[in-house]
PDB file of C-alpha atoms in Angstrom:
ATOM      1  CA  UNK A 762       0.000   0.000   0.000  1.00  0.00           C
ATOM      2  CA  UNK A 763       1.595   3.624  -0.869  1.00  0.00           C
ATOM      3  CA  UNK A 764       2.030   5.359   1.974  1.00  0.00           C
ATOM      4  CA  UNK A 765       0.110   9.222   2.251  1.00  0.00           C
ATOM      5  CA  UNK A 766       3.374  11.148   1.157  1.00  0.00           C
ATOM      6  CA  UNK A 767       3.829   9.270  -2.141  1.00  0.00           C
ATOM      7  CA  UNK A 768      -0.241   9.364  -2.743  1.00  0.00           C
ATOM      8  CA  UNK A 769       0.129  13.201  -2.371  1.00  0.00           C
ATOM      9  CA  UNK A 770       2.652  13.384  -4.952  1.00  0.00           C
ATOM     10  CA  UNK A 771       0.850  12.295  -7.426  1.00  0.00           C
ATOM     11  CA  UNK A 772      -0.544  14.298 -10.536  1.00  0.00           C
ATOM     12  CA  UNK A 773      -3.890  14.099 -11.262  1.00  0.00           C
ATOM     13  CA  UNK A 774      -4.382  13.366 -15.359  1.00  0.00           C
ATOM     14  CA  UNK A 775      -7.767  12.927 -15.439  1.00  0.00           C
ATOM     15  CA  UNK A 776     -10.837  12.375 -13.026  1.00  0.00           C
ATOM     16  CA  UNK A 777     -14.258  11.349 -12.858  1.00  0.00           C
ATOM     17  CA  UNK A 778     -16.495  10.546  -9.319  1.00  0.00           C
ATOM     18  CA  UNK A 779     -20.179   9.421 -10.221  1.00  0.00           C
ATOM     19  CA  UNK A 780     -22.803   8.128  -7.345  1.00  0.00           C
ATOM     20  CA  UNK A 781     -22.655   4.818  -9.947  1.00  0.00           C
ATOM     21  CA  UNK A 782     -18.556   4.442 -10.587  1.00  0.00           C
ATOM     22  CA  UNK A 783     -15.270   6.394 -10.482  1.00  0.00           C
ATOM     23  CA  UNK A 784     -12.354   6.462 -12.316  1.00  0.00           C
ATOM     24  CA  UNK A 785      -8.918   8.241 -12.054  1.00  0.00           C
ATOM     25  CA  UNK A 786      -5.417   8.624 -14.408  1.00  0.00           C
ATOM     26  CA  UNK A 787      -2.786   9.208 -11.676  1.00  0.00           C
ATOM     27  CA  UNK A 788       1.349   9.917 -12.961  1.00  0.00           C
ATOM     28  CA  UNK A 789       3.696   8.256 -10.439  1.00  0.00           C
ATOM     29  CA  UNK A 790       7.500   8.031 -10.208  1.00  0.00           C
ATOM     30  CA  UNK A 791       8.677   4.238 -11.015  1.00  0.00           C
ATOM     31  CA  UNK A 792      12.261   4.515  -9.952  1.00  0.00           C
ATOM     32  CA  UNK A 793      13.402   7.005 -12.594  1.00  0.00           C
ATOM     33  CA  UNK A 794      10.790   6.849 -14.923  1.00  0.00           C
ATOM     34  CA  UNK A 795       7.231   7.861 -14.910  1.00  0.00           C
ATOM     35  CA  UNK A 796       4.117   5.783 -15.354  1.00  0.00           C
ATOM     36  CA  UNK A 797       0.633   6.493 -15.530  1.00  0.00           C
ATOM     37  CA  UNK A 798      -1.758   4.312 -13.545  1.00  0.00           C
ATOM     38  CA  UNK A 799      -5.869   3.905 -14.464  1.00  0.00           C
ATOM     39  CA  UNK A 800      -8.080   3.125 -11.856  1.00  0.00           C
ATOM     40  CA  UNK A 801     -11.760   2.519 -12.858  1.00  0.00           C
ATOM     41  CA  UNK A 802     -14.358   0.461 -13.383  1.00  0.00           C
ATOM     42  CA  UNK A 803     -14.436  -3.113 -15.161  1.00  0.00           C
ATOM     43  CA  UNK A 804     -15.371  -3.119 -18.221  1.00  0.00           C
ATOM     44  CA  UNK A 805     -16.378  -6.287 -19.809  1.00  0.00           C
ATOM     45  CA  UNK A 806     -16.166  -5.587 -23.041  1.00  0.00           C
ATOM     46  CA  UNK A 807     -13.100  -7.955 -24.844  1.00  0.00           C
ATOM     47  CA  UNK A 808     -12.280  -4.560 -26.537  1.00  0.00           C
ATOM     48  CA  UNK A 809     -12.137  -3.142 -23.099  1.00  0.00           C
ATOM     49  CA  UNK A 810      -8.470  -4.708 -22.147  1.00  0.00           C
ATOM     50  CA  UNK A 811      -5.878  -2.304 -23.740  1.00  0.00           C
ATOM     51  CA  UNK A 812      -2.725  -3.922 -25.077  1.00  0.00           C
ATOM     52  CA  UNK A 813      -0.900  -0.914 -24.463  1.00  0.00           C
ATOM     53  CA  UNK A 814      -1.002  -1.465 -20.831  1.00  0.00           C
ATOM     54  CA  UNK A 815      -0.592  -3.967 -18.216  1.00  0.00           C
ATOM     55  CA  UNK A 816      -2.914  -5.264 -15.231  1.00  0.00           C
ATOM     56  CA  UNK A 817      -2.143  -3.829 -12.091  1.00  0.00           C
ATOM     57  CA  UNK A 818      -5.473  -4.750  -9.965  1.00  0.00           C
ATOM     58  CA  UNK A 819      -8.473  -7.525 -10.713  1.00  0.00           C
ATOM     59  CA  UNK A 820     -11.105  -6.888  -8.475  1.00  0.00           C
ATOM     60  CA  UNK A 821     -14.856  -7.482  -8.900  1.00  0.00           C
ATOM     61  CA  UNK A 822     -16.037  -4.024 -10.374  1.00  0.00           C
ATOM     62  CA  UNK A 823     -12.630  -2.513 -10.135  1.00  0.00           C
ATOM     63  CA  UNK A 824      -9.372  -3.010 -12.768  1.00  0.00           C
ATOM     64  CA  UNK A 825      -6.181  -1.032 -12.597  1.00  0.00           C
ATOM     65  CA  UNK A 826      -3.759  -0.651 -15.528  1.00  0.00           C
ATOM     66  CA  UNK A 827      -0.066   0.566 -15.968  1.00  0.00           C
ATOM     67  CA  UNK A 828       0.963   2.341 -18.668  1.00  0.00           C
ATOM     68  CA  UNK A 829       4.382   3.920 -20.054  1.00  0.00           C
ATOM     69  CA  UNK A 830       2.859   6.669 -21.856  1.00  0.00           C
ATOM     70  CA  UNK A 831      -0.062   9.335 -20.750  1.00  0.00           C
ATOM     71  CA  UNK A 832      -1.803   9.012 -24.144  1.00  0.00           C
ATOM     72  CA  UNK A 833      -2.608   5.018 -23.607  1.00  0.00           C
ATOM     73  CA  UNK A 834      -3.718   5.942 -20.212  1.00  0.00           C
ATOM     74  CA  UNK A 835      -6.064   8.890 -21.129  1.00  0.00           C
ATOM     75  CA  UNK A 836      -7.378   7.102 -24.020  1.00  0.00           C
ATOM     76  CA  UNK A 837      -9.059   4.196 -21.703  1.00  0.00           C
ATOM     77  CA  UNK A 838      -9.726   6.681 -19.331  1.00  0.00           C
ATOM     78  CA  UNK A 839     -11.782   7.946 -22.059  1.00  0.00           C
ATOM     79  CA  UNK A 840     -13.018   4.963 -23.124  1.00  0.00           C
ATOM     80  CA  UNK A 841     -13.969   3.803 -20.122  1.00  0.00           C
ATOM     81  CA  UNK A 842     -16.065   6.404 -18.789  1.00  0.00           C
ATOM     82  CA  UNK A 843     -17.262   7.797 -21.654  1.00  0.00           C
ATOM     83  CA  UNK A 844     -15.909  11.104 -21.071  1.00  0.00           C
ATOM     84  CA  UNK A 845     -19.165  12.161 -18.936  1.00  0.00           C
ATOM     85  CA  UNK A 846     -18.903  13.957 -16.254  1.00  0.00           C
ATOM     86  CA  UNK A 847     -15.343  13.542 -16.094  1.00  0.00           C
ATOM     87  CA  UNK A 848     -12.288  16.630 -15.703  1.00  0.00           C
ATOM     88  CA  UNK A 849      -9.131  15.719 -17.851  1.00  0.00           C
ATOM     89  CA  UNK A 850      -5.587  17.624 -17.381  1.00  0.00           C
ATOM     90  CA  UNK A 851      -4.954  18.908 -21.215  1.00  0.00           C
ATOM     91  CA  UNK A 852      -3.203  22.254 -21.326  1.00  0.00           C
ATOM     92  CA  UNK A 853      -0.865  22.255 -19.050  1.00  0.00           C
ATOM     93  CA  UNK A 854       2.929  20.958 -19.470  1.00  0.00           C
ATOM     94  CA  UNK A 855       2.377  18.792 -15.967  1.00  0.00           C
ATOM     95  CA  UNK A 856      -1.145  17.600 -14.576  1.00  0.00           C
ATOM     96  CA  UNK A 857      -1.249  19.268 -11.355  1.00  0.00           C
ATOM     97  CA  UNK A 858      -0.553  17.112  -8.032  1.00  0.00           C
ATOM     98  CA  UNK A 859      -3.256  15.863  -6.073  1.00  0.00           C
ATOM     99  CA  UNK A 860      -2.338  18.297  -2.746  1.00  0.00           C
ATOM    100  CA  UNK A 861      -2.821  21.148  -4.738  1.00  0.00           C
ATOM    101  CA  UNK A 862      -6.367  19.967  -5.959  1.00  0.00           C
ATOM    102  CA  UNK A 863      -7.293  19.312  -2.410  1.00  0.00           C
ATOM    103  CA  UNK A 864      -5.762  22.541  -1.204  1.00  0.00           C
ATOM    104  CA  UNK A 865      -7.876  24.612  -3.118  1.00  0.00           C
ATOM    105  CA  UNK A 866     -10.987  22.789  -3.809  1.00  0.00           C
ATOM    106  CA  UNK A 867     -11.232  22.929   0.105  1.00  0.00           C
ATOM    107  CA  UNK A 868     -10.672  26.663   0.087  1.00  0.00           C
ATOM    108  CA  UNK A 869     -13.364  27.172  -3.192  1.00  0.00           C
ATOM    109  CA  UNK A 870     -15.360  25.165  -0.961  1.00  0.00           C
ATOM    110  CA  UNK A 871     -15.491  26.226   2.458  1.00  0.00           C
ATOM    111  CA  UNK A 872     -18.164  29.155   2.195  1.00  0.00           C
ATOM    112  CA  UNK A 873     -21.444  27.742   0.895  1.00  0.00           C
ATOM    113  CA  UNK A 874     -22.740  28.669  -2.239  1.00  0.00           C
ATOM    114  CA  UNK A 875     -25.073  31.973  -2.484  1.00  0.00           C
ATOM    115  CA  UNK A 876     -28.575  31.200  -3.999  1.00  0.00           C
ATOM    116  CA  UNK A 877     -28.311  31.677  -7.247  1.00  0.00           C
ATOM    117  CA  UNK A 878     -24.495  29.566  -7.552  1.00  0.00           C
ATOM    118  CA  UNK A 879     -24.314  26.544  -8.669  1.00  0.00           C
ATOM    119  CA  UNK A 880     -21.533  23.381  -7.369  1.00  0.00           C
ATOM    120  CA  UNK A 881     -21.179  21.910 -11.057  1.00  0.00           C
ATOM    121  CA  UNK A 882     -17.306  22.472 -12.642  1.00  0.00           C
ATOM    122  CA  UNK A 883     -17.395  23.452 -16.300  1.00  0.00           C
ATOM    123  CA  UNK A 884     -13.702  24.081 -15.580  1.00  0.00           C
ATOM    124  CA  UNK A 885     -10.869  24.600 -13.649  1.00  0.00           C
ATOM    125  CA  UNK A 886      -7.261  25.757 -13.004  1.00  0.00           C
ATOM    126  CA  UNK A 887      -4.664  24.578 -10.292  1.00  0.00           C
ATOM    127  CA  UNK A 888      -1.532  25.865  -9.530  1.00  0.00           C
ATOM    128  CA  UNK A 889       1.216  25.475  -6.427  1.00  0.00           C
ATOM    129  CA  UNK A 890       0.023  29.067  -5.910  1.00  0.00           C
ATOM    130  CA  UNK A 891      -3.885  29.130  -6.581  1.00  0.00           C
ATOM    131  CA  UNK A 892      -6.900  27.725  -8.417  1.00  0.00           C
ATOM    132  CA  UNK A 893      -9.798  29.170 -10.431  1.00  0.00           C
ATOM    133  CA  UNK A 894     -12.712  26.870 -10.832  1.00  0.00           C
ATOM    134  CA  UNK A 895     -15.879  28.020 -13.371  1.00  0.00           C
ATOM    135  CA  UNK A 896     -19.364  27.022 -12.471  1.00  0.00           C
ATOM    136  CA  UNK A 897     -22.119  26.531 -14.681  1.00  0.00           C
ATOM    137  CA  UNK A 898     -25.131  28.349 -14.033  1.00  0.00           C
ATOM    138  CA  UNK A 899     -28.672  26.972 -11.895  1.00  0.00           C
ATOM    139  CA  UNK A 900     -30.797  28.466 -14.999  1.00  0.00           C
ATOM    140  CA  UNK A 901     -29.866  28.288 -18.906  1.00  0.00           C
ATOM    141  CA  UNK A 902     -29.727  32.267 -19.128  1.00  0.00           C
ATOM    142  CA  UNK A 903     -28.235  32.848 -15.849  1.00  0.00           C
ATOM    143  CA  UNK A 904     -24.392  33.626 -16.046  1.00  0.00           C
ATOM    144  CA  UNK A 905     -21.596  31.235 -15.251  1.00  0.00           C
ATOM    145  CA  UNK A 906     -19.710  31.695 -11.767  1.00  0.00           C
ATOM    146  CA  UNK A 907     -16.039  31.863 -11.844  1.00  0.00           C
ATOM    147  CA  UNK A 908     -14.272  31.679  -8.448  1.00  0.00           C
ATOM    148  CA  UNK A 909     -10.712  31.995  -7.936  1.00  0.00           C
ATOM    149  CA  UNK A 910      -8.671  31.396  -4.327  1.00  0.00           C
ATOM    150  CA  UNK A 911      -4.526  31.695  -3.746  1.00  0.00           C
ATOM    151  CA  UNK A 912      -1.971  32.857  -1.674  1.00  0.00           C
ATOM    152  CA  UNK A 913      -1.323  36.142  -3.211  1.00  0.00           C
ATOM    153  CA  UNK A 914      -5.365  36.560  -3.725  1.00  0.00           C
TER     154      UNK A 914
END
């Protein structure tokens, strides 16, 4: 089992938590190298088994899978979930580590939302320094929420 200092190092690729299944794309140090780990649901599916990676973890309704390169990992990630509901690290050079997410998530958090605000993540930004995080709105024609937390903020 890792211990809590090497699960906080990790970098968070891509993420989705349902009420029915969740599913995560976490980037961890192998000795030198890096390798990208998907945990998820089982799929059934023969298709389902990617050849690009190897089984980590075969549990009833859970599978984990090791891969060499982020694409491979993404692309189950994708394929397993669907891609609903689910928030995937593109744009940045580095996925951002999972202290960071919980850092700020806790502080966009904290103070309930007004009446009119809505919980749901269009988007979001996390940095060693801050986080922005824009919600979509209650109604169709209300406007979006944007709310952004940091150190220098």
């Amino acid at each position: 089992m890792p211990t809590r200092s090497r699960i906080s190092s990790c970098a968070i690729h891509a993420a989705r938590l349902g009420s029915d299944a969740s599913a995560a794309v976490v980037e961890r140090k192998d000795g030198d190298q890096r390798v990208f780990i998907y945990f998820g649901p089982r799929m059934d599916a023969p298709p389902a088994d990617p050849y690009e990676g190897t089984l980590l973890y075969d549990e009833p309704g859970v599978r984990a899978y090791i891969f060499a390169q982020r694409v491979h990992a993404i692309a189950h990630f994708l394929r397993a979930t669907l891609g609903l509901g689910t928030v995937v690290s593109m744009l940045g050079r580095r996925a951002p580590e999972l202290r960071h997410i919980r850092r700020w998530l806790q502080a966009v958090f904290t103070e309930p939302p007004g009446e009119n605000s809505s919980t749901q993540m269009l988007a979001g930004w996390f940095a060693t320094g801050g986080s922005g995080v824009l919600f979509l709105p209650r109604q169709p024609d209300a406007p979006y929420t944007y709310c952004e937390v940091g150190i220098d903020l």
